[in-house]
Short mmCIF file of C-alpha atoms in Angstrom, two decimals:
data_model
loop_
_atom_site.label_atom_id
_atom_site.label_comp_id
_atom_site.label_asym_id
_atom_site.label_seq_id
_atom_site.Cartn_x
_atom_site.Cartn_y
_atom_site.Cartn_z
CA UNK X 1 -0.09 -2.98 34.55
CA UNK X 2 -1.45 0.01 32.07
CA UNK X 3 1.51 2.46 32.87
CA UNK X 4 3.77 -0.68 32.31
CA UNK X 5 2.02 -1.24 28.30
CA UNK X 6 2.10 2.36 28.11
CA UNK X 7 5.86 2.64 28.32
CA UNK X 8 6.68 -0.58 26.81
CA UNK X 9 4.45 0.97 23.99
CA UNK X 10 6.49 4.44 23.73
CA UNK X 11 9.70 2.21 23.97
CA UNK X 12 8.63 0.40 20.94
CA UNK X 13 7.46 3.71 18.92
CA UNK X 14 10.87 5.78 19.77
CA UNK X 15 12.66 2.84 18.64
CA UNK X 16 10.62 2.60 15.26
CA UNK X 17 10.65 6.24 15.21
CA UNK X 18 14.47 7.00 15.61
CA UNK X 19 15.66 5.65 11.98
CA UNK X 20 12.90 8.04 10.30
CA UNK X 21 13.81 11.22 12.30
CA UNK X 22 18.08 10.30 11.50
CA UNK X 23 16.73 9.80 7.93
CA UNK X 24 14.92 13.23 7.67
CA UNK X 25 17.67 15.07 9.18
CA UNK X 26 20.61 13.63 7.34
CA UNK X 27 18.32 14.75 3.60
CA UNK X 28 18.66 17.77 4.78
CA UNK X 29 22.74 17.84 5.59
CA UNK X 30 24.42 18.62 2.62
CA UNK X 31 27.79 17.68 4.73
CA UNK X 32 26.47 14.19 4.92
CA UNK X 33 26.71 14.16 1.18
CA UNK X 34 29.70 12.26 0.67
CA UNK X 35 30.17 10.48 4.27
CA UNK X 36 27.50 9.69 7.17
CA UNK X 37 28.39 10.71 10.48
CA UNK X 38 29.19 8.36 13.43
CA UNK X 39 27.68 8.36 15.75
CA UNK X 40 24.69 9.33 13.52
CA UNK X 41 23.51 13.22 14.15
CA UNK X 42 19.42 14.26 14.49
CA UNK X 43 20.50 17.60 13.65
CA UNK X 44 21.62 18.88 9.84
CA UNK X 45 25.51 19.73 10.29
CA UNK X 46 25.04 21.76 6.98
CA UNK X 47 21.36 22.39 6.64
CA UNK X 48 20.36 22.84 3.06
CA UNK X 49 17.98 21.88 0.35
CA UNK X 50 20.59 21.16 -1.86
CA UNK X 51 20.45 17.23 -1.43
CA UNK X 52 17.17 17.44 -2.63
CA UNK X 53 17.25 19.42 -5.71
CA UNK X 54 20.28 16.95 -6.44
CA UNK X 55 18.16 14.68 -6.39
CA UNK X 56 15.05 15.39 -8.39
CA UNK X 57 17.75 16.36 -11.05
CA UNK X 58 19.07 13.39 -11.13
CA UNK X 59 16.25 11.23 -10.88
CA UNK X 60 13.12 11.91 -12.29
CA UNK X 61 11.24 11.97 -9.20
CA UNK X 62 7.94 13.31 -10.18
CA UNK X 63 7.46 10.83 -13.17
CA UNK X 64 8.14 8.23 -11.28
CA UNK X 65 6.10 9.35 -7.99
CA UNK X 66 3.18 10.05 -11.19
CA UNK X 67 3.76 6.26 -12.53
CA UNK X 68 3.63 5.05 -8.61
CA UNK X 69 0.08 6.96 -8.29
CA UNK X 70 -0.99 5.37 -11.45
CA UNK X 71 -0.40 2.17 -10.55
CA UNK X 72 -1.47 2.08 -7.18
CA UNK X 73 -5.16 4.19 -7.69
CA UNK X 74 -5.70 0.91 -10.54
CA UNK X 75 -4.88 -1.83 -8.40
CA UNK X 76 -6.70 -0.45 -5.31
CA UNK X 77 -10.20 0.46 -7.26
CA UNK X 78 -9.98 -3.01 -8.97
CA UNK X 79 -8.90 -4.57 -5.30
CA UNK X 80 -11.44 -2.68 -3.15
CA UNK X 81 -14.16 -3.58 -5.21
CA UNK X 82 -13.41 -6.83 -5.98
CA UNK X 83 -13.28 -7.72 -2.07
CA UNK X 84 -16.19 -6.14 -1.55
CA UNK X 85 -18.52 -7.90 -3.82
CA UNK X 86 -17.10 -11.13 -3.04
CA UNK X 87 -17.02 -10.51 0.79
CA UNK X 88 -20.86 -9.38 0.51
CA UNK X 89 -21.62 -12.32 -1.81
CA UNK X 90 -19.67 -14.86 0.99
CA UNK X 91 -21.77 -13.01 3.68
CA UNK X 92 -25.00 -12.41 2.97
CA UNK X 93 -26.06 -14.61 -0.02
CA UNK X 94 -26.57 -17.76 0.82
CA UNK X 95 -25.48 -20.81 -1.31
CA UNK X 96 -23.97 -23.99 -1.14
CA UNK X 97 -20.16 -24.00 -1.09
CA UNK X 98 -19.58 -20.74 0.57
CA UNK X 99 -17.62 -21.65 2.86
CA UNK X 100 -15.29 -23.90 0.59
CA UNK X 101 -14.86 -20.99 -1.46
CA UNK X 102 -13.66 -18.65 1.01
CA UNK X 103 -11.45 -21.60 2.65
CA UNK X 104 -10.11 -21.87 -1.16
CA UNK X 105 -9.21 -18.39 -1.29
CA UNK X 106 -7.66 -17.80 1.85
CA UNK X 107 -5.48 -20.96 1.17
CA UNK X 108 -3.41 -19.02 -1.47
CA UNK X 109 -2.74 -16.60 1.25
CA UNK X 110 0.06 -19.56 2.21
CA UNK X 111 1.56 -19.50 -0.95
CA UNK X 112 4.22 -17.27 -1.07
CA UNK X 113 4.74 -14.46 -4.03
CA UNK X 114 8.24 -16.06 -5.10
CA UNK X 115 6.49 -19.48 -6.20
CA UNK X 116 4.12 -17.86 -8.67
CA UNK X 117 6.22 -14.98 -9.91
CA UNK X 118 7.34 -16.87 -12.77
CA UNK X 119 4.42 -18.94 -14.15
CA UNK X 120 2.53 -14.91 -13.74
CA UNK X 121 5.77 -13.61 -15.29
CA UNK X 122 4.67 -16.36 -18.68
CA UNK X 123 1.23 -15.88 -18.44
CA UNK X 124 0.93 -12.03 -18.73
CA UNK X 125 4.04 -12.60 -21.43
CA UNK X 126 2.28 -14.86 -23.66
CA UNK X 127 -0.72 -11.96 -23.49
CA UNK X 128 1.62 -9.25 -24.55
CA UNK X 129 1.46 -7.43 -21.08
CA UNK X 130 4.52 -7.10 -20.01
CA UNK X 131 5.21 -3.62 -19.61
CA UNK X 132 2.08 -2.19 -19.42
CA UNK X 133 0.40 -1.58 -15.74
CA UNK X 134 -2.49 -4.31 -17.16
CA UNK X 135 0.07 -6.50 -15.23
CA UNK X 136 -0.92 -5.12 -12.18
CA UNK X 137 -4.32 -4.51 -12.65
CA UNK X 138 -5.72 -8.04 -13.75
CA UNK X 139 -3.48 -9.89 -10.28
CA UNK X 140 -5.27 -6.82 -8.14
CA UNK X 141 -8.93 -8.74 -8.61
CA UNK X 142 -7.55 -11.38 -6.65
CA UNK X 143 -7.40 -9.92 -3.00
CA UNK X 144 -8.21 -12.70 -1.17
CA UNK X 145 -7.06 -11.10 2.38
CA UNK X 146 -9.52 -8.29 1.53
CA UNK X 147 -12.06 -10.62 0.76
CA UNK X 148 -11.61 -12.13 4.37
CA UNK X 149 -12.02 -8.80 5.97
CA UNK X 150 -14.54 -7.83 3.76
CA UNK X 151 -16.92 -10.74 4.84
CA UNK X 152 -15.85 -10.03 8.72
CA UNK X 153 -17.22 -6.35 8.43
CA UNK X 154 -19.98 -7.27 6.96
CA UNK X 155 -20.99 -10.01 8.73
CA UNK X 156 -21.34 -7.45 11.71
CA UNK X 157 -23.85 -5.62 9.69
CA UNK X 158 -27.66 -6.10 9.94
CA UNK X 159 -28.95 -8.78 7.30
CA UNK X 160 -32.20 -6.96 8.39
CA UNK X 161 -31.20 -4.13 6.09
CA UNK X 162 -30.74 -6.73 2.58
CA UNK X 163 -34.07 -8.41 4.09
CA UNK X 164 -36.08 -5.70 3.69
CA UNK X 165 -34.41 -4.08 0.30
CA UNK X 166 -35.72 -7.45 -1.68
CA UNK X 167 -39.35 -7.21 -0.18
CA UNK X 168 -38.97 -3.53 -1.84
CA UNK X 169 -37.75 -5.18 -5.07
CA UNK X 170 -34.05 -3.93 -4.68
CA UNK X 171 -32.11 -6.35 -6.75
CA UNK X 172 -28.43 -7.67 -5.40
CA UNK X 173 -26.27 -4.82 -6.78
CA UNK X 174 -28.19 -2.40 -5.25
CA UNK X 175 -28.63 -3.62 -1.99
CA UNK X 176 -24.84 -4.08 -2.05
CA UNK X 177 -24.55 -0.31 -3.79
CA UNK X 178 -27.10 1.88 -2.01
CA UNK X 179 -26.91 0.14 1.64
CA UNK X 180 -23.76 -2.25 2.13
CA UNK X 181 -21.47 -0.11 0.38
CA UNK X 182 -21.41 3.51 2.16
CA UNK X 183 -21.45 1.10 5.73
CA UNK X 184 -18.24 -0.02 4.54
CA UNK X 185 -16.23 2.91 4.75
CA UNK X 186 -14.36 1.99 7.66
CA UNK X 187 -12.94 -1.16 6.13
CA UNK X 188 -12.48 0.42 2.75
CA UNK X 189 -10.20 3.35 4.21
CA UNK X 190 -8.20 0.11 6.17
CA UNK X 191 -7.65 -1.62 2.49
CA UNK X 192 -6.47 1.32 0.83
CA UNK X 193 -3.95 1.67 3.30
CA UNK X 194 -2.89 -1.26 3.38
CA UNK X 195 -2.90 -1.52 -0.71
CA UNK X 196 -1.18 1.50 -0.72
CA UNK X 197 1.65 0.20 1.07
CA UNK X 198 2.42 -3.13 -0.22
CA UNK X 199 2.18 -1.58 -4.47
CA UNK X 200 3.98 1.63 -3.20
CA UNK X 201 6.92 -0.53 -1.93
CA UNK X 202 6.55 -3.38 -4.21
CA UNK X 203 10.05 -3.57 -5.83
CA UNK X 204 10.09 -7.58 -7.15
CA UNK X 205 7.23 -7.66 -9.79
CA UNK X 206 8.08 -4.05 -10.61
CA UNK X 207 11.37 -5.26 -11.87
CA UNK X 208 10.09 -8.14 -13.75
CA UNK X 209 6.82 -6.24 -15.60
CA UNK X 210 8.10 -3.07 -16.23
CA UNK X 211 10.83 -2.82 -18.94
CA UNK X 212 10.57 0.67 -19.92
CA UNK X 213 12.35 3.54 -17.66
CA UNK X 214 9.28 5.87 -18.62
CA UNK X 215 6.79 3.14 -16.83
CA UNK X 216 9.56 2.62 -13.64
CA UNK X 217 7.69 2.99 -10.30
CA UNK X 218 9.02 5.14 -7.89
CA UNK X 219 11.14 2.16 -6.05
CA UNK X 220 12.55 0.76 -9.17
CA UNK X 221 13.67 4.38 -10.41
CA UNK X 222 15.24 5.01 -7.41
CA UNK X 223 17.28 1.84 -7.28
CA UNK X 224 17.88 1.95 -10.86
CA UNK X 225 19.14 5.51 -10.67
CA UNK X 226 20.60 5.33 -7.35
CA UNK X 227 23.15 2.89 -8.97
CA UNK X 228 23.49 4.09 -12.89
CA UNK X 229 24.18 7.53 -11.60
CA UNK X 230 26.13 6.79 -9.13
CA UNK X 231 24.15 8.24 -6.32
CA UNK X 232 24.74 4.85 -4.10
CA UNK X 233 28.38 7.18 -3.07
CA UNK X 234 26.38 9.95 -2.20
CA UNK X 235 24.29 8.80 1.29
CA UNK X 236 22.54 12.51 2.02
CA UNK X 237 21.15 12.67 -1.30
CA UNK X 238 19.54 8.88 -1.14
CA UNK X 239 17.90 10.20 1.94
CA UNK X 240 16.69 13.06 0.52
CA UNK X 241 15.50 11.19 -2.58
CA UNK X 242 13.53 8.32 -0.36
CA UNK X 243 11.93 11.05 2.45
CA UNK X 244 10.15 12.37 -0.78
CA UNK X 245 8.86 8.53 -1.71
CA UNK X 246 7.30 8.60 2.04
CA UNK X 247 5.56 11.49 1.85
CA UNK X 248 2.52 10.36 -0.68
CA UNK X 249 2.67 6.75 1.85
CA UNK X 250 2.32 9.79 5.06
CA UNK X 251 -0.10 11.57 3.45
CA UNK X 252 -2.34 8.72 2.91
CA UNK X 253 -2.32 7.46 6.30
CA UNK X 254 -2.55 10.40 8.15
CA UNK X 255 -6.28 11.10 5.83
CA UNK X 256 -7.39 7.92 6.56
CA UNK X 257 -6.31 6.76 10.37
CA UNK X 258 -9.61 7.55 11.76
CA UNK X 259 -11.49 5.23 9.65
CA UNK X 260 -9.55 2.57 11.08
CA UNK X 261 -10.50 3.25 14.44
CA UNK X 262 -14.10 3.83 13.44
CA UNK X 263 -13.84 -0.06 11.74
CA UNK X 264 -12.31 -1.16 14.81
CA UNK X 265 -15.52 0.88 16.64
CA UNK X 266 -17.98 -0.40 14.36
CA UNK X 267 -16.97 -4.52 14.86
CA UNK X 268 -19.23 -4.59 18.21
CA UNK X 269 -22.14 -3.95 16.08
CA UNK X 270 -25.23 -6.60 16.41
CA UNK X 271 -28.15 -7.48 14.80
#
């Protein structure tokens, strides 16, 4: 039964792998510049790094990949935290209503981005912040799927610890600060990740907050770009332009993978 998961497993990671490995290869075949091959090639016909300097000179790639950092270091500081301190709050203080809170917040998990994009659209509009990254920061302190996780992780940590803080005269915030808070590394790598993904990728809200090209996120530069300039005729250099929007999304992962598995680790812990 193992050796049966195992290759069902590999299966399922060549098949998500194969698209990334043709993408790679055709950025780096300047004969794929004007037509993709077929069937498609893992191997440049023409290697060359010409696809990519044609592409950061005709799209500002490191402004945009700067803007994309920006925006995504805000919303995850203002996200991690956020969950945290209401996760620790939901587990470990006691008061009435607790549980109707978190029930209340994970209920807006149901509601889909599409219905609210509008009356957010009017809201941060009326507060002149449209086009400023405040209209991704002040959304970010609502994480309710963080919270969620949040309050699972630390519900697997000893209340013993926040027990005997407040006999020492420790007040809340520093229980939370000094103990709760470097236990939580685990789950904090496994937020950034996946915070990092969803604002790196985000294209929708992007489009409707941002109205200045010098403020575009990587995504929406590259679509606007891709199709002002022309590129959209021009498949090798798309590739070559999007490979380089992976590699901060790589990068990231690859640092912080092991915290994952030390959260998943760290879940059998008991009191």
């Amino acid at each position: 039964m193992q050796r049966i998961l195992v290759i069902l497993l590999s299966l399922g990671s060549l098949v998500m792998i194969i698209p990334l490995i043709w993408m790679i290869s055709t950025s780096f075949d300047w004969a794929a510049r004007l037509e993709l091959g077929f069937p498609p090639r893992f191997w440049p016909l023409d290697p060359s790094l010409k696809n990519y300097r044609a592409a950061f000179t005709n799209v500002p790639m490191l402004k945009y990949i700067f803007n994309s950092l920006t925006v995504v270091a805000g919303v995850i500081v203002v996200s991690v935290m956020s969950a945290l301190l209401s996760g620790y709050a939901l587990s470990k203080i006691r008061f009435i209503g607790s549980n109707f809170v978190l029930v209340l917040a994970l209920s807006t998990l149901m509601i889909p981005f599409e219905m609210t994009m509008i009356p957010q659209y009017l809201l941060f509009s009326s507060m002149k912040l449209i086009d400023t990254y405040w209209a991704f920061y002040l959304p970010a302190m609502h994480y309710a799927f963080g919270t969620f996780m949040a309050k699972a992780f630390i519900d697997q940590l000893p209340s013993s610890l926040r027990e005997a803080a407040i006999i020492d005269g420790a007040g809340e915030f520093s229980v939370f600060g000094k103990i709760y808070f470097p236990l939580c590394t685990p789950i904090v790598a496994t937020m950034i990740i996946l915070l990092f993904l969803g604002v790196w990728n985000d294209l929708l809200w992007p489009l409707l907050a941002l109205k200045s090209p010098a403020k575009y996120t990587i995504q929406l530069g590259l679509a606007m770009f891709t199709y002002n300039n022309g590129i959209n005729k021009l498949p090798s250099i798309i590739m070559a332009a999007t490979t380089v929007s992976l590699v901060p999304v790589v990068v990231v992962y690859l640092f912080l993978q092991r915290y994952i598995i030390e959260s998943i680790a760290l879940t059998g812990i008991k009191q």
